[in-house]
Short mmCIF file of C-alpha atoms in Angstrom, two decimals:
data_model
loop_
_atom_site.label_atom_id
_atom_site.label_comp_id
_atom_site.label_asym_id
_atom_site.label_seq_id
_atom_site.Cartn_x
_atom_site.Cartn_y
_atom_site.Cartn_z
CA MET A 1 13.13 -21.88 -2.05
CA ARG A 2 13.47 -19.27 -4.81
CA PHE A 3 16.35 -16.85 -5.17
CA LEU A 4 17.53 -14.18 -7.59
CA HIS A 5 20.87 -14.91 -9.29
CA THR A 6 22.93 -11.93 -10.44
CA ALA A 7 26.66 -11.14 -10.74
CA ASP A 8 29.29 -8.83 -12.18
CA TRP A 9 27.81 -5.51 -11.11
CA HIS A 10 31.22 -3.83 -11.61
CA VAL A 11 30.26 -0.69 -9.70
CA GLY A 12 32.72 1.99 -10.86
CA LYS A 13 32.92 0.70 -14.43
CA SER A 14 33.24 3.16 -17.29
CA LEU A 15 32.46 2.47 -20.95
CA HIS A 16 35.05 4.07 -23.23
CA GLY A 17 35.35 7.00 -20.83
CA TYR A 18 31.64 7.32 -20.03
CA ASP A 19 30.78 6.92 -16.35
CA LEU A 20 28.19 4.16 -15.80
CA LEU A 21 27.19 5.00 -12.22
CA LYS A 22 23.83 6.49 -13.31
CA GLU A 23 23.20 3.38 -15.36
CA GLN A 24 24.10 1.19 -12.35
CA LYS A 25 21.63 2.99 -10.09
CA HIS A 26 18.84 2.54 -12.62
CA ILE A 27 19.58 -1.15 -13.10
CA PHE A 28 19.75 -1.72 -9.34
CA GLN A 29 16.25 -0.28 -8.95
CA GLN A 30 15.00 -2.81 -11.47
CA ILE A 31 16.76 -5.70 -9.75
CA GLU A 32 15.23 -4.69 -6.43
CA ALA A 33 11.78 -4.41 -8.01
CA ILE A 34 12.10 -7.85 -9.61
CA ALA A 35 13.19 -9.41 -6.31
CA LEU A 36 10.20 -7.94 -4.47
CA ASP A 37 7.72 -8.72 -7.27
CA GLN A 38 8.95 -12.31 -7.53
CA LYS A 39 8.92 -12.66 -3.72
CA VAL A 40 12.33 -14.34 -3.71
CA ASP A 41 13.79 -15.73 -0.48
CA ALA A 42 17.33 -14.45 -1.10
CA ILE A 43 19.63 -12.52 -3.46
CA VAL A 44 22.77 -14.24 -4.85
CA ILE A 45 25.59 -12.00 -6.17
CA ALA A 46 28.29 -14.19 -7.72
CA GLY A 47 31.29 -11.86 -7.54
CA ASP A 48 32.74 -8.67 -9.06
CA LEU A 49 30.67 -6.29 -7.03
CA TYR A 50 33.22 -3.57 -7.85
CA ASP A 51 35.12 -2.96 -11.09
CA ARG A 52 38.46 -2.46 -9.32
CA GLY A 53 40.17 -3.49 -6.14
CA ALA A 54 40.40 0.08 -4.82
CA PRO A 55 37.03 1.66 -5.72
CA SER A 56 36.36 5.37 -5.35
CA GLU A 57 34.51 6.78 -2.35
CA GLU A 58 31.49 7.46 -4.59
CA ASP A 59 31.44 3.87 -5.79
CA VAL A 60 31.73 2.49 -2.22
CA SER A 61 28.90 4.76 -1.13
CA GLU A 62 26.69 3.60 -3.97
CA LEU A 63 27.25 -0.13 -3.44
CA ASN A 64 26.82 0.20 0.32
CA ALA A 65 23.50 1.99 -0.21
CA GLU A 66 22.29 -0.73 -2.59
CA LEU A 67 23.23 -3.60 -0.31
CA GLN A 68 21.77 -1.87 2.73
CA ARG A 69 18.50 -1.27 0.89
CA LEU A 70 18.15 -4.93 -0.09
CA ASN A 71 19.25 -6.34 3.27
CA LEU A 72 18.06 -3.82 5.87
CA GLN A 73 15.03 -2.20 4.26
CA ASP A 74 13.71 -5.06 2.10
CA ARG A 75 14.80 -7.72 4.64
CA LEU A 76 16.27 -9.95 1.95
CA PRO A 77 19.14 -12.32 2.78
CA ILE A 78 22.17 -11.64 0.58
CA LEU A 79 24.62 -14.39 -0.42
CA ALA A 80 27.67 -12.82 -2.10
CA ILE A 81 31.27 -13.64 -2.94
CA SER A 82 34.30 -11.66 -4.05
CA GLY A 83 35.34 -11.86 -7.71
CA ASN A 84 38.66 -11.36 -9.49
CA HIS A 85 37.98 -7.60 -9.78
CA ASP A 86 37.27 -7.20 -6.05
CA SER A 87 39.68 -6.73 -3.20
CA ALA A 88 38.84 -9.58 -0.87
CA ALA A 89 40.42 -7.78 2.10
CA ARG A 90 38.41 -4.59 1.52
CA LEU A 91 35.12 -6.41 0.99
CA ALA A 92 35.64 -8.45 4.17
CA THR A 93 35.93 -5.37 6.41
CA GLY A 94 32.58 -5.88 8.15
CA ASP A 95 31.91 -9.59 7.70
CA ALA A 96 32.13 -10.25 11.45
CA TRP A 97 28.73 -8.62 11.94
CA TYR A 98 27.16 -8.91 8.47
CA SER A 99 25.60 -12.31 9.19
CA ALA A 100 23.51 -10.81 11.99
CA THR A 101 21.22 -9.48 9.27
CA GLN A 102 21.63 -12.48 6.94
CA PHE A 103 24.19 -10.73 4.77
CA TYR A 104 26.70 -13.44 3.92
CA LEU A 105 29.75 -12.17 2.05
CA HIS A 106 32.52 -14.74 1.62
CA THR A 107 35.96 -13.59 0.49
CA GLN A 108 38.22 -16.42 1.71
CA LEU A 109 38.44 -20.03 0.52
CA SER A 110 38.14 -21.35 4.09
CA GLN A 111 34.61 -19.90 4.31
CA ALA A 112 33.38 -21.93 1.36
CA PHE A 113 33.02 -25.19 3.28
CA GLU A 114 30.50 -24.01 5.90
CA PRO A 115 27.15 -23.91 4.10
CA ILE A 116 24.64 -21.10 4.62
CA VAL A 117 21.21 -22.68 5.17
CA ILE A 118 18.10 -20.82 4.07
CA GLY A 119 14.87 -22.81 4.00
CA ASP A 120 15.47 -26.17 2.35
CA THR A 121 18.74 -25.17 0.69
CA GLN A 122 22.44 -25.18 1.56
CA PHE A 123 24.47 -22.45 -0.18
CA PHE A 124 28.20 -22.98 -0.59
CA LEU A 125 29.83 -19.62 -1.29
CA LEU A 126 33.15 -20.08 -3.15
CA PRO A 127 34.93 -16.77 -3.77
CA TYR A 128 37.40 -16.25 -6.61
CA PHE A 129 40.66 -17.94 -5.62
CA GLU A 130 44.23 -18.38 -6.81
CA LEU A 131 45.69 -21.86 -7.01
CA GLN A 132 48.21 -21.12 -4.24
CA ALA A 133 45.36 -20.44 -1.82
CA VAL A 134 44.10 -24.01 -2.43
CA ARG A 135 47.57 -25.46 -1.82
CA ASN A 136 47.86 -23.47 1.41
CA TYR A 137 44.41 -24.46 2.64
CA PHE A 138 44.89 -28.19 2.06
CA GLY A 139 48.61 -28.13 2.90
CA ASP A 140 49.35 -29.87 -0.38
CA ASP A 141 51.95 -28.46 -2.82
CA GLU A 142 51.07 -31.15 -5.34
CA ILE A 143 47.89 -29.37 -6.37
CA HIS A 144 49.10 -28.15 -9.78
CA SER A 145 45.87 -27.73 -11.75
CA VAL A 146 42.47 -26.20 -11.37
CA LYS A 147 40.89 -29.59 -12.02
CA VAL A 148 42.62 -31.13 -9.02
CA ALA A 149 41.89 -28.04 -6.92
CA MET A 150 38.16 -28.20 -7.68
CA GLU A 151 38.06 -31.94 -7.05
CA ARG A 152 39.41 -31.32 -3.53
CA ILE A 153 37.10 -28.36 -2.94
CA VAL A 154 33.94 -30.10 -4.10
CA ALA A 155 34.79 -33.29 -2.17
CA GLN A 156 35.11 -31.35 1.07
CA MET A 157 31.87 -29.51 0.38
CA GLN A 158 30.09 -32.82 -0.17
CA ASP A 159 31.17 -33.91 3.32
CA HIS A 160 28.82 -31.16 4.56
CA PHE A 161 25.84 -32.04 2.35
CA ALA A 162 22.66 -32.59 4.36
CA PRO A 163 20.51 -35.37 2.80
CA ASP A 164 17.28 -33.45 3.44
CA LYS A 165 18.50 -30.24 1.77
CA HIS A 166 19.17 -29.00 -1.75
CA GLN A 167 22.66 -27.75 -2.54
CA VAL A 168 23.63 -24.61 -4.48
CA LEU A 169 27.17 -23.54 -5.35
CA VAL A 170 27.90 -19.82 -5.81
CA ALA A 171 31.25 -19.32 -7.59
CA HIS A 172 33.27 -16.98 -9.81
CA PHE A 173 35.35 -18.66 -12.48
CA PHE A 174 35.67 -19.65 -16.11
CA ALA A 175 33.84 -22.91 -16.75
CA ALA A 176 34.92 -25.27 -19.52
CA GLY A 177 32.99 -24.73 -22.73
CA SER A 178 32.22 -21.07 -22.04
CA SER A 179 33.00 -18.08 -24.27
CA HIS A 180 34.37 -14.63 -23.43
CA THR A 181 33.26 -11.12 -24.37
CA ASP A 182 35.62 -8.16 -24.74
CA SER A 183 34.71 -6.53 -21.42
CA GLU A 184 35.87 -9.46 -19.29
CA THR A 185 39.31 -9.91 -17.83
CA LYS A 186 40.57 -12.99 -19.64
CA VAL A 187 41.96 -14.64 -16.55
CA GLU A 188 41.11 -18.16 -15.60
CA VAL A 189 41.24 -19.49 -12.05
CA GLY A 190 44.85 -19.73 -10.98
CA GLY A 191 45.91 -18.39 -14.37
CA LEU A 192 45.68 -21.94 -15.73
CA ASN A 193 42.75 -23.75 -17.31
CA ALA A 194 38.99 -23.76 -17.03
CA VAL A 195 36.93 -25.56 -14.38
CA PRO A 196 35.45 -28.79 -15.84
CA VAL A 197 31.67 -28.66 -15.53
CA ASP A 198 31.44 -32.38 -14.81
CA LEU A 199 32.97 -31.66 -11.37
CA LEU A 200 29.90 -29.60 -10.48
CA THR A 201 27.17 -32.16 -11.03
CA ALA A 202 26.76 -32.82 -7.31
CA PHE A 203 24.94 -29.51 -6.94
CA ASP A 204 21.29 -28.86 -7.74
CA TYR A 205 22.24 -25.46 -9.20
CA VAL A 206 25.52 -23.62 -9.78
CA ALA A 207 25.22 -19.81 -9.78
CA LEU A 208 28.26 -18.49 -11.66
CA GLY A 209 29.83 -15.09 -12.11
CA HIS A 210 32.79 -13.80 -14.18
CA LEU A 211 31.46 -14.04 -17.75
CA HIS A 212 29.17 -11.23 -18.87
CA ASN A 213 27.23 -13.27 -21.38
CA PRO A 214 24.36 -15.13 -19.68
CA ASN A 215 24.44 -17.67 -22.53
CA ALA A 216 28.20 -18.29 -22.33
CA LEU A 217 27.62 -21.80 -21.03
CA LYS A 218 24.96 -24.21 -22.27
CA ASN A 219 23.99 -26.29 -19.24
CA PRO A 220 20.55 -26.74 -17.65
CA VAL A 221 21.63 -26.12 -14.04
CA ILE A 222 25.10 -24.53 -14.30
CA LYS A 223 24.44 -20.91 -15.29
CA TYR A 224 26.02 -17.51 -15.62
CA SER A 225 23.70 -14.62 -14.88
CA GLY A 226 25.86 -12.31 -16.96
CA SER A 227 26.44 -8.67 -16.06
CA PRO A 228 23.29 -6.56 -15.60
CA LEU A 229 24.74 -3.87 -17.92
CA LYS A 230 26.36 -4.03 -21.34
CA MET A 231 30.02 -3.20 -20.79
CA SER A 232 31.58 -3.38 -24.26
CA ALA A 233 30.70 -3.07 -27.92
CA SER A 234 30.87 -6.89 -28.21
CA GLU A 235 27.85 -7.15 -25.91
CA ALA A 236 25.59 -4.97 -28.06
CA GLU A 237 23.41 -7.87 -29.21
CA LEU A 238 23.14 -9.48 -25.75
CA GLN A 239 20.03 -9.23 -23.62
CA LYS A 240 20.86 -8.47 -20.00
CA GLY A 241 18.84 -9.64 -17.01
CA VAL A 242 18.73 -11.79 -13.90
CA ARG A 243 17.72 -15.37 -13.17
CA ILE A 244 15.00 -16.45 -10.76
CA VAL A 245 15.97 -19.92 -9.56
CA ASP A 246 13.99 -22.70 -7.87
CA SER A 247 16.54 -24.56 -5.76
CA SER A 248 14.43 -27.73 -5.53
CA THR A 249 14.48 -28.31 -9.31
CA GLY A 250 17.47 -26.22 -10.44
CA GLU A 251 15.23 -24.57 -13.02
CA SER A 252 15.73 -20.86 -13.70
CA THR A 253 13.54 -18.20 -15.26
CA TRP A 254 15.12 -15.31 -17.19
CA VAL A 255 13.90 -11.79 -16.37
CA PRO A 256 15.27 -9.05 -18.69
CA LEU A 257 16.57 -5.65 -17.57
CA LYS A 258 16.22 -2.39 -19.49
CA PRO A 259 19.11 0.10 -19.38
CA VAL A 260 18.85 3.89 -19.39
CA HIS A 261 21.08 3.97 -22.45
CA ASP A 262 21.43 0.83 -24.52
CA VAL A 263 24.52 -0.21 -26.50
CA ARG A 264 23.61 -0.27 -30.20
CA ILE A 265 25.34 -0.97 -33.48
CA ILE A 266 24.35 1.50 -36.21
CA LYS A 267 25.40 0.86 -39.80
CA GLY A 268 25.23 3.18 -42.76
CA SER A 269 26.89 5.83 -44.87
CA PHE A 270 28.06 9.05 -43.26
CA ASP A 271 25.38 11.12 -45.02
CA ASP A 272 22.57 8.76 -43.97
CA LEU A 273 23.75 8.61 -40.38
CA MET A 274 23.94 12.40 -40.10
CA GLN A 275 20.30 12.63 -41.22
CA LYS A 276 18.88 10.05 -38.85
CA THR A 277 16.10 11.30 -36.57
CA ASP A 278 15.72 8.25 -34.28
CA GLU A 279 16.11 9.84 -30.83
CA GLY A 280 16.63 6.46 -29.20
CA ASP A 281 19.70 5.82 -31.32
CA ARG A 282 21.04 9.28 -30.58
CA ASP A 283 20.84 8.91 -26.81
CA ASP A 284 22.32 5.39 -26.62
CA PHE A 285 25.94 4.26 -26.55
CA VAL A 286 26.55 3.54 -30.20
CA VAL A 287 29.00 1.62 -32.30
CA ILE A 288 29.10 3.33 -35.70
CA GLN A 289 29.78 1.03 -38.64
CA LEU A 290 30.56 3.31 -41.60
CA THR A 291 30.07 1.94 -45.09
CA ASP A 292 32.05 4.81 -46.70
CA GLN A 293 35.59 4.19 -47.88
CA GLU A 294 36.57 7.74 -48.74
CA MET A 295 38.27 10.16 -46.38
CA ILE A 296 35.80 12.13 -44.21
CA PRO A 297 37.33 15.20 -42.52
CA ASP A 298 36.83 15.37 -38.74
CA VAL A 299 34.50 12.39 -38.96
CA MET A 300 34.27 11.57 -35.23
CA SER A 301 33.55 15.13 -34.11
CA ARG A 302 30.85 15.55 -36.72
CA LEU A 303 29.19 12.26 -35.84
CA ARG A 304 29.23 13.18 -32.14
CA GLN A 305 27.01 16.16 -32.95
CA VAL A 306 24.27 13.63 -33.73
CA TYR A 307 25.38 10.72 -31.54
CA PRO A 308 26.98 12.14 -28.37
CA ARG A 309 27.81 8.70 -26.91
CA ILE A 310 29.88 7.04 -29.62
CA ILE A 311 32.02 4.26 -28.16
CA ALA A 312 33.52 2.89 -31.38
CA LEU A 313 33.87 3.78 -35.06
CA GLN A 314 34.41 0.96 -37.57
CA ARG A 315 34.92 0.90 -41.32
CA VAL A 316 32.96 -2.13 -42.49
CA ASN A 317 34.10 -2.00 -46.13
CA GLY A 318 37.80 -1.97 -45.51
CA PRO A 319 40.38 0.76 -45.01
CA VAL A 320 39.88 4.37 -46.03
CA GLN A 321 40.79 4.89 -49.64
CA MET A 322 42.97 8.00 -50.00
CA LYS A 323 44.37 9.56 -53.13
CA ILE A 324 48.16 9.59 -53.25
CA ASP A 325 49.64 12.99 -54.15
CA THR A 326 53.23 12.61 -55.28
CA THR A 327 53.73 16.26 -56.20
CA ILE A 328 54.58 17.58 -52.71
CA ASP A 329 58.15 18.80 -52.62
CA PRO A 330 59.92 17.81 -49.35
CA ALA A 331 62.16 20.86 -49.77
CA LEU A 332 59.24 23.18 -49.02
CA ASP A 333 59.47 25.19 -45.82
CA PRO A 334 57.54 23.76 -42.80
CA MET A 335 54.59 26.17 -43.16
CA GLN A 336 54.06 25.16 -46.78
CA LEU A 337 54.45 21.46 -45.99
CA VAL A 338 51.82 21.59 -43.25
CA ALA A 339 49.47 23.59 -45.47
CA LYS A 340 49.84 21.01 -48.25
CA PHE A 341 49.27 18.15 -45.84
CA TYR A 342 46.19 19.84 -44.38
CA ASP A 343 44.78 20.35 -47.89
CA PHE A 344 45.39 16.65 -48.61
CA ALA A 345 43.99 15.31 -45.31
CA THR A 346 40.84 17.49 -45.41
CA ASP A 347 40.09 17.02 -49.12
CA GLY A 348 40.81 20.58 -50.22
CA GLN A 349 40.31 22.76 -47.15
CA ASN A 350 42.70 25.61 -46.33
CA LEU A 351 44.18 26.56 -42.97
CA ASN A 352 42.20 29.39 -41.37
CA PRO A 353 43.98 32.47 -39.86
CA GLU A 354 43.75 31.09 -36.31
CA GLN A 355 45.31 27.79 -37.36
CA LYS A 356 48.06 29.59 -39.24
CA GLU A 357 48.88 31.71 -36.17
CA TRP A 358 48.95 28.61 -33.94
CA LEU A 359 51.16 26.82 -36.46
CA THR A 360 53.56 29.77 -36.72
CA GLN A 361 53.97 29.97 -32.94
CA SER A 362 54.41 26.19 -32.64
CA LEU A 363 57.09 26.06 -35.31
CA GLN A 364 58.93 28.95 -33.69
CA ARG A 365 59.01 27.06 -30.35
CA VAL A 366 60.26 23.94 -32.12
CA GLN A 367 63.03 25.87 -33.85
CA LYS A 368 64.09 27.34 -30.52
CA GLY A 369 64.33 23.88 -29.01
CA GLU A 370 61.41 24.43 -26.63
#
């Protein structure tokens, strides 16, 4: 069979204060179109459906609508698990009747050992877990490492392997040899170490979530799908997408996704950047890398007039070089001191009448102890 592997939707995520719900809707439409065009037999979502354990009503409404569209309208089986950002209890609210429409959402470790069979493939859905949950399930307080926990988990799963089926593991954890990006919560399963990939070789394919870089792990059949959206400046150079997987061979095909607003890195001097006419750059989320070293008054506000979605400002040639004025007399009255400082910080500008009035009123309140 063929299935679509995605993960880390993080519905409700914001990017440096910018709401990403519009971006999420647009990306979902592409994922749905790819699934239908590729005629997949199922959708796999490997955890972190939401960005937080208590999502807003708007976020819940959006995710519900997306899952209902895939499952009820498009008639696609969904195989999903909870991630470390999800509330397992909240996600599990309707699981008693989900399976009636082939919507399989596993949030508890105990559910991982009963495979979901679709076509010629057994899917083992292993949600994000804490180490204590493994000790409780097996009744063994001597399970002190993730390695031992996964050995026990995989061994019990293998007891349910059918010889005439292919086996796929869907999981949400940090696999040994992987690398993080800034947008990920740097938590490893149980707060301890990474899961050794050699424990996962019994499966024909391992569909992983948690890391947002689809290339975080170099393994032919153990793959991260990555997040479908760029969620930090460190992901600017990553291509986002989904994987179309053949369960009989474990081979996957990468299908890219195109965001409404990309995350870009733009480098240059302040003057050059202010004169740019590339409308694509202007509309995107941008990381500005300034080559200037001198002080630029009100630099962020002025840049936002051209690039309204700045998410980071970096000085690539070192710290700002400022002249040091040693002639300011600390005995000056507060109004004169502020005026001198303003002149220094803005490279020669004077306070305007409105600023002077605001400053006078503020100083008066300070002097009165207000």
